[in-house]
Coordinates of C-alpha atoms in Angstrom, one line a residue:
M1 CA -102.5 59.9 0.0
F2 CA -101.5 56.4 1.0
R3 CA -103.2 54.9 -2.1
M4 CA -101.4 57.4 -4.4
T5 CA -98.0 56.4 -2.8
I6 CA -98.7 52.7 -3.4
A7 CA -99.8 53.4 -7.0
A8 CA -96.6 55.4 -7.6
A9 CA -94.5 52.6 -6.2
L10 CA -96.2 50.0 -8.4
L11 CA -95.7 52.1 -11.5
A12 CA -92.0 52.5 -10.6
T13 CA -91.7 48.8 -10.2
A14 CA -93.4 48.0 -13.5
A15 CA -91.2 50.4 -15.5
P16 CA -88.5 48.6 -17.5
A17 CA -85.0 48.9 -16.2
L18 CA -82.7 51.2 -18.3
A19 CA -80.8 49.2 -20.9
E20 CA -77.1 49.0 -20.3
T21 CA -74.1 48.6 -22.5
H22 CA -71.5 46.1 -21.4
V23 CA -68.1 46.7 -23.1
V24 CA -65.7 43.8 -23.4
T25 CA -62.1 44.2 -24.6
P26 CA -59.7 41.6 -25.8
G27 CA -56.7 40.5 -23.7
D28 CA -56.2 38.5 -20.6
G29 CA -59.4 37.0 -19.2
A30 CA -61.5 37.8 -22.2
Q31 CA -63.2 34.4 -22.1
E32 CA -64.4 34.9 -18.5
R33 CA -65.3 38.6 -19.0
L34 CA -67.3 37.9 -22.1
Q35 CA -69.2 34.9 -20.7
E36 CA -69.9 36.9 -17.5
A37 CA -71.4 39.8 -19.7
L38 CA -73.6 37.2 -21.5
I39 CA -74.8 35.9 -18.2
M40 CA -75.3 39.2 -16.4
A41 CA -77.1 41.0 -19.3
Q42 CA -80.7 42.0 -18.9
P43 CA -83.4 42.3 -21.6
G44 CA -82.6 45.3 -23.7
D45 CA -78.9 45.4 -23.0
E46 CA -76.1 45.5 -25.6
I47 CA -72.8 43.7 -25.3
V48 CA -70.1 45.5 -27.2
L49 CA -67.0 43.6 -28.3
E50 CA -64.3 46.1 -29.0
A51 CA -62.0 45.5 -32.0
G52 CA -59.3 42.9 -31.6
R53 CA -58.6 39.2 -31.4
Y54 CA -60.1 37.3 -28.5
A55 CA -58.5 34.0 -27.5
M56 CA -61.3 31.7 -26.5
S57 CA -60.7 28.5 -24.5
D58 CA -64.3 27.3 -24.3
G59 CA -67.7 27.8 -25.9
L60 CA -70.0 30.7 -25.0
S61 CA -73.7 30.7 -24.3
L62 CA -76.5 33.3 -24.1
D63 CA -79.9 32.6 -22.5
V64 CA -81.2 36.2 -22.0
E65 CA -84.0 37.6 -24.2
D66 CA -83.7 40.8 -26.2
V67 CA -80.0 41.2 -26.1
T68 CA -77.7 42.5 -28.8
V69 CA -74.1 41.3 -29.2
R70 CA -72.2 43.8 -31.4
G71 CA -68.6 43.7 -32.6
A72 CA -66.5 46.1 -34.6
G73 CA -66.9 44.3 -37.9
M74 CA -66.5 40.8 -39.2
D75 CA -62.8 41.5 -39.7
G76 CA -62.4 43.8 -36.7
T77 CA -63.6 41.6 -33.8
V78 CA -62.5 38.0 -34.0
L79 CA -63.3 35.3 -31.5
D80 CA -60.5 32.8 -32.0
F81 CA -61.4 29.3 -30.9
T82 CA -58.3 27.6 -32.1
G83 CA -57.4 26.8 -28.5
Q84 CA -61.0 25.7 -27.6
Q85 CA -61.4 22.9 -25.1
G86 CA -64.1 20.4 -25.9
A87 CA -66.1 20.1 -29.1
G88 CA -69.1 22.4 -28.5
E89 CA -70.2 25.3 -30.6
G90 CA -68.5 28.6 -30.4
L91 CA -71.7 30.5 -29.3
L92 CA -75.0 28.9 -28.3
V93 CA -78.1 31.1 -28.1
T94 CA -81.3 29.8 -26.5
S95 CA -83.3 33.0 -26.0
D96 CA -85.7 35.0 -28.1
N97 CA -85.2 38.4 -29.8
V98 CA -81.5 38.3 -30.0
T99 CA -79.4 40.2 -32.5
L100 CA -75.8 39.1 -33.3
R101 CA -73.8 41.4 -35.5
D102 CA -70.5 42.5 -36.8
F103 CA -68.0 40.0 -35.4
A104 CA -66.3 36.8 -36.5
L105 CA -65.6 33.3 -35.1
E106 CA -62.6 31.3 -36.3
N107 CA -61.9 27.6 -35.9
P108 CA -64.6 26.6 -33.4
K109 CA -64.3 22.9 -32.6
G110 CA -68.0 22.3 -33.2
D111 CA -70.5 24.6 -34.9
G112 CA -69.9 28.3 -35.2
V113 CA -73.1 30.0 -33.9
K114 CA -76.0 27.8 -33.0
S115 CA -79.4 29.1 -31.9
K116 CA -82.0 26.6 -30.7
G117 CA -85.6 27.5 -29.9
A118 CA -84.6 31.1 -30.3
D119 CA -87.4 33.0 -32.0
N120 CA -87.0 36.2 -33.9
I121 CA -83.2 36.1 -34.2
V122 CA -81.0 38.2 -36.4
Y123 CA -77.6 37.3 -37.7
H124 CA -76.0 40.3 -39.4
R125 CA -72.5 40.5 -40.8
I126 CA -71.2 37.5 -38.9
R127 CA -68.2 35.6 -40.3
V128 CA -67.4 32.0 -39.4
T129 CA -64.2 30.6 -40.9
W130 CA -62.2 27.4 -40.5
T131 CA -58.8 28.7 -41.6
R132 CA -57.3 25.4 -42.7
G133 CA -59.9 25.2 -45.5
P134 CA -62.1 22.2 -46.3
H135 CA -61.4 19.4 -43.8
P136 CA -63.6 16.7 -42.4
E137 CA -62.7 17.6 -38.8
N138 CA -64.0 21.1 -39.1
G139 CA -67.2 22.0 -37.3
A140 CA -70.4 20.9 -39.0
Y141 CA -72.3 24.2 -39.3
G142 CA -71.2 27.8 -39.5
I143 CA -74.5 29.6 -38.9
Y144 CA -77.0 27.2 -37.4
P145 CA -80.5 28.3 -36.3
V146 CA -82.8 25.4 -35.5
E147 CA -86.3 24.9 -34.1
S148 CA -87.2 28.6 -34.3
T149 CA -89.8 31.0 -35.8
G150 CA -88.5 34.2 -37.3
I151 CA -84.9 34.0 -38.6
L152 CA -83.1 36.7 -40.6
V153 CA -79.6 35.9 -41.8
D154 CA -78.1 38.9 -43.6
G155 CA -74.6 39.6 -44.9
V156 CA -72.9 36.7 -43.2
K157 CA -69.9 34.7 -44.6
V158 CA -69.0 31.1 -43.8
T159 CA -66.0 29.1 -45.1
G160 CA -65.0 25.5 -44.5
A161 CA -68.0 23.9 -42.7
S162 CA -67.9 20.1 -42.9
D163 CA -71.7 20.0 -43.3
A164 CA -73.4 23.3 -44.2
G165 CA -72.1 26.8 -44.1
I166 CA -75.5 28.3 -43.4
Y167 CA -78.0 25.8 -42.2
V168 CA -81.6 26.4 -41.1
G169 CA -83.4 23.4 -39.7
Q170 CA -87.0 22.7 -38.5
S171 CA -87.9 26.3 -38.5
D172 CA -90.5 28.7 -40.0
R173 CA -90.4 32.3 -41.5
I174 CA -86.8 32.5 -42.7
T175 CA -84.8 34.8 -44.8
V176 CA -81.2 34.1 -45.8
R177 CA -79.8 36.9 -48.0
N178 CA -76.8 38.9 -49.1
S179 CA -74.5 36.2 -47.7
I180 CA -71.5 34.3 -49.0
A181 CA -71.1 30.5 -48.5
E182 CA -67.7 29.3 -49.8
A183 CA -65.8 26.0 -49.6
N184 CA -68.3 24.2 -47.4
V185 CA -69.8 20.8 -48.2
A186 CA -73.3 22.5 -48.6
G187 CA -73.2 26.2 -49.0
I188 CA -76.7 27.0 -47.8
E189 CA -79.1 24.3 -46.6
I190 CA -82.8 24.7 -45.7
E191 CA -84.0 21.5 -44.0
N192 CA -87.4 20.5 -42.7
S193 CA -88.4 24.1 -42.7
R194 CA -91.2 26.2 -44.1
N195 CA -91.7 29.7 -45.6
A196 CA -88.0 30.3 -46.4
L197 CA -86.6 33.0 -48.8
V198 CA -83.0 32.4 -50.0
A199 CA -82.0 35.5 -52.1
H200 CA -79.1 37.5 -53.3
N201 CA -76.5 35.1 -51.9
V202 CA -73.2 33.8 -53.4
A203 CA -72.6 30.1 -53.1
T204 CA -69.2 29.1 -54.6
R205 CA -66.5 26.4 -54.3
N206 CA -68.8 24.3 -52.1
T207 CA -69.6 20.7 -53.0
G208 CA -73.2 21.7 -53.4
G209 CA -74.4 25.3 -53.6
I210 CA -77.9 25.6 -52.2
L211 CA -79.8 22.6 -50.9
V212 CA -83.5 22.2 -49.8
F213 CA -84.1 19.0 -48.0
D214 CA -86.9 17.2 -46.1
L215 CA -85.8 14.3 -44.0
P216 CA -87.7 11.6 -42.0
S217 CA -87.6 10.9 -38.3
L218 CA -87.1 14.5 -37.2
P219 CA -89.5 16.3 -34.7
V220 CA -90.5 18.8 -37.3
M221 CA -91.2 17.6 -40.9
G222 CA -93.1 18.8 -43.9
G223 CA -90.7 21.3 -45.3
G224 CA -92.0 23.6 -48.1
N225 CA -92.9 27.0 -49.4
V226 CA -89.3 27.9 -50.3
I227 CA -88.1 30.5 -52.8
I228 CA -84.6 30.4 -54.2
E229 CA -84.1 33.5 -56.3
N230 CA -81.5 36.0 -57.5
N231 CA -78.5 34.0 -56.2
L232 CA -75.1 33.5 -57.8
V233 CA -74.4 29.8 -57.7
V234 CA -71.0 29.3 -59.3
A235 CA -68.1 26.8 -59.5
N236 CA -69.3 24.5 -56.7
D237 CA -66.7 21.9 -57.5
T238 CA -65.0 21.1 -54.2
P239 CA -64.8 17.4 -53.5
N240 CA -67.1 16.2 -50.7
F241 CA -65.2 16.3 -47.4
A242 CA -68.2 15.5 -45.1
P243 CA -67.5 12.8 -42.4
P244 CA -68.8 9.4 -43.5
G245 CA -72.5 8.8 -42.5
N246 CA -73.4 12.5 -42.7
I247 CA -76.5 13.0 -45.0
V248 CA -74.6 15.6 -47.0
A249 CA -71.8 13.1 -47.6
G250 CA -74.0 11.9 -50.5
V251 CA -74.1 15.3 -52.2
R252 CA -72.4 15.0 -55.6
R253 CA -69.5 17.4 -56.3
G254 CA -70.7 20.0 -58.7
T255 CA -74.3 20.4 -57.6
G256 CA -75.7 23.9 -58.0
I257 CA -79.2 23.9 -56.5
M258 CA -80.7 20.7 -55.2
V259 CA -84.2 20.0 -54.0
M260 CA -84.9 16.7 -52.3
A261 CA -88.3 15.6 -50.9
N262 CA -89.7 19.0 -50.4
E263 CA -92.9 20.8 -51.7
K264 CA -93.7 24.1 -53.3
V265 CA -90.2 25.3 -54.1
L266 CA -89.5 28.0 -56.7
I267 CA -86.1 28.3 -58.3
E268 CA -86.0 31.6 -60.3
N269 CA -83.7 34.3 -61.6
N270 CA -80.5 32.7 -60.4
I271 CA -77.2 32.7 -62.2
L272 CA -75.7 29.2 -62.3
S273 CA -72.3 28.7 -63.8
G274 CA -69.6 26.1 -63.6
N275 CA -71.4 23.5 -61.6
P276 CA -70.1 20.3 -63.2
T277 CA -72.6 17.7 -62.2
A278 CA -76.0 19.5 -62.4
P279 CA -76.8 23.2 -62.1
V280 CA -80.3 22.2 -60.8
M281 CA -81.2 18.8 -59.4
V282 CA -84.7 17.7 -58.2
I283 CA -84.8 14.3 -56.7
A284 CA -86.6 12.0 -54.2
Y285 CA -85.1 10.8 -50.9
V286 CA -83.8 7.3 -51.5
Q287 CA -82.7 5.9 -48.2
P288 CA -84.9 3.4 -46.2
Y289 CA -87.2 5.0 -43.6
E290 CA -89.9 4.0 -41.2
D291 CA -91.6 7.3 -40.5
A292 CA -95.2 7.1 -41.6
R293 CA -95.5 10.9 -41.7
Y294 CA -92.8 11.2 -44.3
N295 CA -93.2 11.9 -48.1
P296 CA -89.9 11.2 -49.9
L297 CA -91.0 12.9 -53.2
P298 CA -90.4 16.4 -54.4
R299 CA -93.8 18.0 -55.1
E300 CA -94.9 21.1 -56.9
V301 CA -91.3 22.2 -57.6
V302 CA -91.1 25.1 -60.1
V303 CA -88.1 25.9 -62.2
G304 CA -88.5 29.5 -63.5
T305 CA -86.2 31.5 -65.7
N306 CA -82.6 31.2 -64.7
S307 CA -79.2 31.8 -66.4
Y308 CA -77.2 28.7 -67.0
D309 CA -73.6 28.6 -68.1
G310 CA -71.2 25.7 -68.2
G311 CA -73.0 23.1 -66.1
G312 CA -73.1 19.3 -66.4
Y313 CA -69.7 19.0 -68.2
D314 CA -68.1 16.7 -65.6
P315 CA -70.9 14.9 -63.8
Q316 CA -70.2 12.8 -60.7
L317 CA -72.7 10.2 -61.8
D318 CA -72.6 6.6 -62.6
G319 CA -72.3 6.1 -66.3
A320 CA -71.1 9.7 -66.8
E321 CA -69.2 9.0 -70.0
M322 CA -72.2 7.3 -71.6
L323 CA -74.5 10.2 -70.5
L324 CA -72.1 12.8 -71.8
A325 CA -71.9 11.0 -75.1
A326 CA -75.7 10.7 -75.3
F327 CA -76.2 14.4 -74.7
G328 CA -73.5 15.7 -76.9
G329 CA -70.7 16.3 -74.4
E330 CA -72.6 18.3 -71.7
L331 CA -75.7 17.4 -69.7
P332 CA -78.6 19.8 -69.9
P333 CA -78.8 22.1 -66.8
V334 CA -81.9 20.7 -65.1
L335 CA -81.8 17.1 -63.8
W336 CA -85.0 15.5 -62.5
D337 CA -85.2 11.9 -61.3
G338 CA -88.7 11.7 -62.7
L339 CA -90.4 11.2 -59.3
G340 CA -92.9 13.6 -57.7
S341 CA -94.0 16.7 -59.6
L342 CA -92.0 19.3 -61.4
A343 CA -92.9 22.3 -63.7
A344 CA -90.6 24.5 -65.7
V345 CA -91.0 27.5 -67.8
E346 CA -91.1 26.9 -71.5
G347 CA -87.7 26.5 -73.1
T348 CA -86.0 25.0 -69.9
A349 CA -83.3 22.5 -71.0
G350 CA -83.2 19.5 -68.9
W351 CA -83.1 15.7 -68.7
S352 CA -84.8 13.1 -66.6
L353 CA -83.8 9.7 -65.2
N354 CA -87.5 8.7 -65.7
L355 CA -87.4 6.5 -62.6
A356 CA -90.7 4.8 -61.8
E357 CA -89.9 4.2 -58.1
A358 CA -87.7 5.8 -55.4
G359 CA -84.7 4.0 -54.2
K360 CA -84.0 2.0 -57.4
G361 CA -80.8 3.9 -58.3
L362 CA -79.4 4.8 -61.6
G363 CA -79.5 1.2 -62.7
A364 CA -83.3 1.6 -63.2
A365 CA -83.0 4.9 -65.0
Q366 CA -84.1 5.5 -68.5
P367 CA -82.4 8.8 -69.3
G368 CA -84.2 11.1 -71.7
P369 CA -85.0 14.8 -72.4
L370 CA -87.0 16.6 -69.7
V371 CA -90.7 16.6 -70.5
V372 CA -92.7 18.6 -67.9
T373 CA -95.6 21.1 -68.0
A374 CA -95.3 24.9 -67.6
P375 CA -96.3 26.4 -64.2
A376 CA -100.1 26.6 -64.1
S377 CA -100.2 29.8 -62.0
A378 CA -98.0 32.3 -60.3
F379 CA -96.1 31.0 -57.3
D380 CA -97.8 31.9 -54.0
R381 CA -95.3 34.0 -52.1
S382 CA -97.6 34.8 -49.1
G383 CA -96.1 34.3 -45.7
I384 CA -92.6 33.5 -47.1
G385 CA -89.6 35.1 -45.4
A386 CA -88.7 36.5 -42.0
P387 CA -91.1 38.8 -40.2
A388 CA -90.7 42.4 -41.4
A389 CA -90.1 43.6 -37.8
L390 CA -86.6 42.0 -37.8
E391 CA -85.5 44.5 -40.5
A392 CA -85.6 47.3 -37.9
R393 CA -82.7 45.8 -36.1
L394 CA -80.3 46.2 -39.0
G395 CA -80.0 50.0 -38.6
G396 CA -77.1 51.5 -36.8

């Protein structure tokens, strides 16, 4: 009898606590009440933000696993950081299995939502807006997951970021889809990350629409296995407003999709219209570096069938007038610097700088028509995209 009592007590102790719902309302003390809910939450809990505008005076943080933060819609629940003290992000997440959905952040002094080392995270219908429009003093990133495995970004909207609207860095197993990136320097950026799917997004009025980078001297390098497909990349013609020294400060106004120093990237079934420098640009990294692990060249990049309209008509390139004259008034849609390896489906119109070495600049270019081979085989899609289990959190 005694043994049975002990066993029953142990079973009771091992059972998970019932999940709780913490409801937070706007109004006086909302900052303290919301942060308290984020601290006091237990795994499995849900924090519900009722509709309204929340005046935030400081950044928020969440470090509890398996928590859902849910608002009443990206226009219904607004966390207003206009009066934020300090320069931190609006919301910092450092725990796994978190779901963020259906709310907005406006005017954070730093990034919008940053998640670091937060595996299996879902961003769903989150809006981040800097309401004064493009400005170098806006926060750098809107949606900012980094150093994580398992990332699903679905149905978000970011406007006005001074670096990238949606940025995923040093991560693995990523999907960015059904989202809008508007009037940022970079609309969507996948940097030093692997196995990423970027699909069914709209990138418009940014300086550059969708960027895939690999950079030296970061803890995680070797980005690749990226698919960019079925996106609308249109009218990315906003002058670059990144602060000086930022890597994206070098992005040319009017870039549609740009791949730099990455490997195994597929660009297919996108609609590219009104990107005045280059609808598609494939180039090497040109800055000096000392990292022996780093490969500055684009490798095994594939340009599949895309729809091009009105690109390359006002390129932000040295010698633009001469280039336009040489190509009959508009540059072909695909620009390659000639370094690394590129394949394109038959009939792809493009041009090459025909550089022989990285870092020599346009002065060493010998522009000419694009001459590349067709893809030798179907692109290997295995393992690309967020884990399927993250989909289950989108219901409700």
